[in-house]
XYZ file of C-alpha atoms in Angstrom:
307
model
C -185.703 -25.133 -112.424
C -182.475 -23.437 -113.439
C -180.862 -25.488 -116.245
C -177.166 -26.408 -115.543
C -175.229 -26.001 -118.772
C -171.582 -26.428 -118.061
C -168.584 -28.031 -119.741
C -164.793 -27.969 -118.991
C -162.971 -27.403 -115.802
C -164.210 -26.722 -112.430
C -161.916 -25.981 -109.621
C -162.356 -27.696 -106.108
C -161.333 -24.607 -104.069
C -159.429 -24.852 -100.835
C -160.665 -23.315 -97.566
C -158.001 -20.648 -96.659
C -157.032 -20.599 -93.027
C -154.878 -18.258 -90.815
C -152.040 -19.775 -88.925
C -154.394 -19.884 -85.769
C -156.865 -21.897 -87.695
C -159.545 -19.212 -88.379
C -160.974 -18.414 -91.828
C -158.699 -16.096 -94.011
C -161.582 -14.722 -96.380
C -159.365 -11.826 -97.320
C -157.308 -13.897 -99.881
C -160.391 -15.238 -101.693
C -160.557 -12.286 -104.200
C -156.894 -12.920 -105.080
C -157.596 -16.617 -105.370
C -160.470 -15.820 -107.713
C -158.493 -13.676 -110.006
C -155.797 -16.237 -110.283
C -158.303 -18.884 -111.363
C -159.847 -16.587 -113.992
C -156.286 -15.664 -115.289
C -155.812 -19.371 -115.807
C -159.145 -19.760 -117.618
C -161.181 -21.228 -114.726
C -164.392 -19.425 -113.858
C -166.164 -22.284 -112.206
C -165.779 -23.592 -108.661
C -166.770 -26.618 -106.289
C -166.839 -25.405 -102.682
C -166.569 -27.137 -99.441
C -165.747 -30.469 -100.746
C -162.823 -32.718 -99.897
C -160.125 -30.273 -100.795
C -162.245 -27.456 -99.335
C -162.261 -29.284 -95.947
C -166.051 -28.744 -95.777
C -166.557 -31.518 -93.284
C -164.016 -29.838 -90.945
C -165.826 -26.504 -90.867
C -168.716 -25.213 -88.793
C -172.053 -24.383 -90.479
C -171.314 -20.651 -89.948
C -167.668 -20.961 -91.498
C -169.070 -22.823 -94.594
C -171.616 -20.170 -95.151
C -168.906 -17.359 -94.812
C -166.766 -19.181 -97.430
C -169.784 -19.497 -99.947
C -170.707 -15.728 -99.463
C -167.086 -14.690 -99.882
C -166.867 -16.466 -103.297
C -170.188 -15.191 -104.363
C -168.810 -11.606 -104.035
C -166.285 -12.676 -106.880
C -168.870 -12.766 -109.682
C -166.566 -10.888 -112.013
C -164.225 -13.741 -111.972
C -166.408 -16.666 -111.091
C -169.582 -17.402 -113.098
C -170.417 -20.947 -111.812
C -170.506 -21.956 -108.118
C -171.467 -25.368 -106.770
C -171.505 -25.951 -102.921
C -171.334 -29.164 -101.285
C -173.634 -29.098 -98.403
C -173.663 -32.473 -96.661
C -173.043 -31.800 -92.862
C -173.678 -35.076 -90.947
C -176.719 -33.634 -89.253
C -179.703 -33.657 -91.721
C -181.016 -30.356 -90.358
C -177.576 -28.760 -90.735
C -177.395 -30.078 -94.276
C -180.780 -28.669 -95.200
C -179.760 -25.259 -93.482
C -176.651 -25.202 -95.803
C -178.785 -26.089 -98.889
C -181.284 -23.228 -98.054
C -178.418 -20.731 -97.567
C -176.759 -21.719 -100.881
C -179.986 -21.298 -102.653
C -180.575 -17.924 -101.024
C -177.296 -16.562 -102.240
C -177.756 -17.610 -105.818
C -175.403 -20.604 -106.386
C -175.644 -22.523 -109.795
C -175.714 -25.927 -108.100
C -175.825 -27.847 -104.752
C -173.975 -30.927 -104.098
C -174.198 -33.694 -101.506
C -172.162 -36.394 -99.999
C -174.028 -39.264 -98.654
C -174.801 -39.154 -94.936
C -171.681 -40.319 -93.531
C -172.840 -42.101 -90.536
C -175.926 -43.812 -91.568
C -174.627 -44.593 -94.963
C -176.871 -45.636 -97.694
C -176.658 -49.293 -98.547
C -178.517 -49.449 -101.870
C -179.229 -46.961 -104.750
C -182.717 -46.740 -103.485
C -181.701 -45.519 -100.011
C -179.505 -42.957 -101.563
C -182.395 -41.904 -103.827
C -184.450 -41.483 -100.400
C -181.826 -39.229 -98.889
C -181.465 -36.952 -102.002
C -185.005 -36.676 -102.525
C -185.583 -35.403 -99.072
C -182.795 -32.771 -99.457
C -184.325 -31.846 -102.807
C -187.353 -30.579 -101.209
C -185.587 -27.735 -99.820
C -184.006 -26.670 -103.114
C -186.535 -27.834 -105.815
C -185.565 -25.199 -108.416
C -181.641 -25.678 -108.025
C -179.720 -28.172 -109.865
C -178.570 -31.069 -107.379
C -175.696 -33.285 -107.642
C -174.368 -36.316 -105.668
C -170.781 -36.278 -104.852
C -169.444 -39.881 -105.263
C -166.047 -40.481 -103.714
C -166.034 -43.925 -102.302
C -162.361 -43.796 -101.253
C -163.615 -41.328 -98.553
C -167.272 -42.265 -97.781
C -166.874 -45.932 -98.190
C -170.299 -45.893 -99.995
C -169.765 -48.103 -103.088
C -172.998 -48.619 -104.901
C -174.029 -48.391 -108.489
C -174.037 -44.771 -109.627
C -175.922 -45.556 -112.926
C -178.684 -47.229 -110.975
C -178.877 -44.408 -108.606
C -179.095 -42.104 -111.524
C -181.721 -44.165 -113.283
C -183.834 -44.393 -110.248
C -183.087 -40.757 -109.008
C -184.039 -38.882 -112.154
C -187.550 -40.577 -111.974
C -188.104 -39.033 -108.437
C -185.916 -35.914 -108.205
C -186.766 -33.471 -110.788
C -183.878 -31.314 -110.167
C -181.308 -34.134 -110.006
C -178.700 -32.786 -112.270
C -175.924 -35.341 -112.204
C -172.951 -36.241 -110.074
C -169.113 -35.914 -109.319
C -167.762 -39.329 -110.235
C -164.462 -39.524 -108.231
C -163.960 -43.183 -109.019
C -161.197 -44.966 -111.080
C -163.769 -46.885 -112.999
C -164.501 -44.357 -115.688
C -164.653 -46.948 -118.373
C -167.301 -49.121 -116.598
C -169.603 -47.479 -114.165
C -168.564 -43.929 -115.378
C -169.514 -44.619 -118.902
C -172.926 -46.093 -117.681
C -173.602 -42.759 -115.889
C -173.035 -40.831 -119.086
C -175.681 -42.834 -120.760
C -178.410 -42.107 -118.160
C -181.317 -39.966 -119.178
C -180.183 -39.772 -122.842
C -176.825 -38.259 -121.765
C -178.500 -35.063 -120.522
C -177.009 -35.342 -116.973
C -173.634 -33.476 -115.971
C -171.207 -36.127 -114.946
C -167.975 -34.581 -113.675
C -164.957 -36.600 -113.872
C -163.299 -36.340 -110.367
C -159.728 -37.977 -110.589
C -157.082 -35.879 -112.639
C -155.338 -39.297 -113.132
C -158.160 -40.323 -115.402
C -158.811 -37.222 -117.127
C -157.725 -38.132 -120.794
C -159.396 -41.394 -120.549
C -162.556 -39.952 -119.231
C -162.822 -37.358 -122.003
C -162.114 -39.981 -124.477
C -165.243 -41.792 -123.093
C -167.478 -38.771 -123.422
C -167.025 -36.954 -120.196
C -167.021 -33.192 -121.037
C -166.571 -31.765 -117.501
C -164.188 -32.328 -114.613
C -163.611 -31.139 -110.979
C -159.880 -31.769 -110.585
C -157.638 -31.157 -107.601
C -154.682 -29.823 -109.941
C -157.159 -27.125 -111.261
C -156.437 -24.721 -108.466
C -152.698 -24.667 -108.573
C -151.400 -26.108 -111.915
C -154.259 -26.217 -114.310
C -152.151 -25.994 -117.501
C -151.766 -29.730 -118.243
C -155.396 -30.560 -117.790
C -156.482 -27.617 -119.901
C -154.164 -28.968 -122.746
C -155.726 -32.353 -122.427
C -159.275 -30.840 -122.941
C -158.027 -28.858 -125.873
C -156.117 -31.653 -127.512
C -159.023 -34.059 -127.111
C -161.389 -31.386 -128.839
C -158.901 -31.506 -131.761
C -158.899 -35.391 -131.851
C -155.059 -35.302 -131.063
C -155.326 -38.372 -128.776
C -151.783 -39.434 -128.773
C -150.684 -36.046 -127.752
C -153.312 -35.816 -125.085
C -152.057 -39.107 -123.665
C -148.531 -37.728 -123.548
C -149.678 -34.566 -121.651
C -151.628 -37.019 -119.318
C -148.333 -38.707 -118.448
C -146.756 -35.466 -117.710
C -149.689 -34.626 -115.421
C -149.304 -37.943 -113.653
C -145.544 -37.022 -113.125
C -146.618 -33.669 -111.376
C -149.111 -35.272 -109.306
C -146.582 -37.840 -108.255
C -144.425 -35.002 -107.080
C -147.202 -33.490 -105.119
C -147.964 -36.725 -103.203
C -144.337 -38.040 -103.026
C -144.178 -37.700 -99.259
C -147.435 -39.656 -98.637
C -146.175 -42.524 -100.781
C -148.276 -41.312 -103.693
C -151.476 -41.455 -101.821
C -153.851 -38.484 -101.895
C -153.852 -36.049 -98.917
C -155.387 -32.694 -98.614
C -152.374 -31.311 -96.893
C -150.094 -32.284 -99.865
C -152.383 -30.775 -102.479
C -153.179 -27.588 -100.562
C -149.420 -26.912 -99.569
C -148.538 -27.430 -103.254
C -151.215 -24.931 -104.331
C -149.876 -22.335 -102.037
C -146.350 -22.799 -103.346
C -147.401 -22.877 -107.144
C -149.985 -19.987 -106.832
C -148.118 -17.727 -104.185
C -151.352 -17.510 -102.446
C -151.035 -18.716 -98.835
C -153.920 -21.075 -98.416
C -152.742 -21.704 -94.684
C -152.637 -25.013 -92.724
C -155.142 -27.979 -93.026
C -157.446 -28.274 -90.142
C -157.351 -31.366 -87.573
C -157.672 -34.237 -88.067
C -155.612 -33.550 -91.389
C -151.987 -32.926 -90.186
C -150.549 -29.912 -91.843
C -147.172 -30.060 -93.544
C -144.180 -29.113 -91.261
C -141.533 -26.426 -92.500
C -139.096 -29.326 -93.413
C -141.916 -31.052 -95.527
C -142.732 -27.844 -97.254
C -139.025 -27.483 -98.196
C -139.117 -31.091 -99.614
C -142.278 -30.461 -101.425
C -140.856 -27.286 -103.023
C -137.861 -29.226 -104.380
C -140.022 -32.108 -105.635
C -142.241 -29.680 -107.583
C -139.214 -27.973 -109.074
C -137.774 -31.286 -110.143
C -140.722 -31.740 -112.435
C -140.575 -28.557 -113.942
C -143.020 -26.543 -111.988
C -142.323 -23.074 -110.807
C -142.813 -22.331 -107.160
C -142.797 -19.312 -104.841
């Protein structure tokens, strides 16, 4: 099996759409160059930010193929492949493996949700049979999936039955409790990504050495500074930068009363990068022109440069 050796920042990329809702693959090379310019050479495709669950199987394959053509800029690609239908999920996994990605990730089945760690292991084990030589990750995001089971117990049991289980994305605020327990499974050899930018400094202080953060695509500077400062043991400075990052995140989600929405983050990323990511896809309501104007002013008010 391929080894998954990664630390640092991985960007959860957005799916670029045209105004008519079709894919805008032409902007992906520009997007890849922007990420590399800002020190990011790893991406997480077709996840929450990437609206994977709102795209067809064909569209998700096209997105993955377009990014795999950007190897001069992007060296590590993980593709989220859960698709509702088990057959479609396996089709996406096989496709990801065939184009040479570094890892495959899976949300749980979102209709017949696993109720116990054992049921989740059963699901992941079945999918692993079509990608036995590719690192496999679970995508833990209970605020979206409503699957709230012990991740450390899942990992303890899963590593005994799934040889290519490489870790998970921990998008959960409990980094000090369950997150820390996950870090200790299998002698600390698994890759556990922190998934909440709001918890980045705390997560790194606990031993997380990798993260998939929504801010990494559009305004990665603060997160990069947190990683650097923590490596230098400048904890108080890292905490100060974390507070600045929280202020920036607050500006992004101000119009949704502080709550996460893909529309807020995607629109902010377009404004901050100058790359038009296009609208979000139904059922996520896109920003209106008036909302975009307010967001532009909110971002400027916290010191961010916008296009």
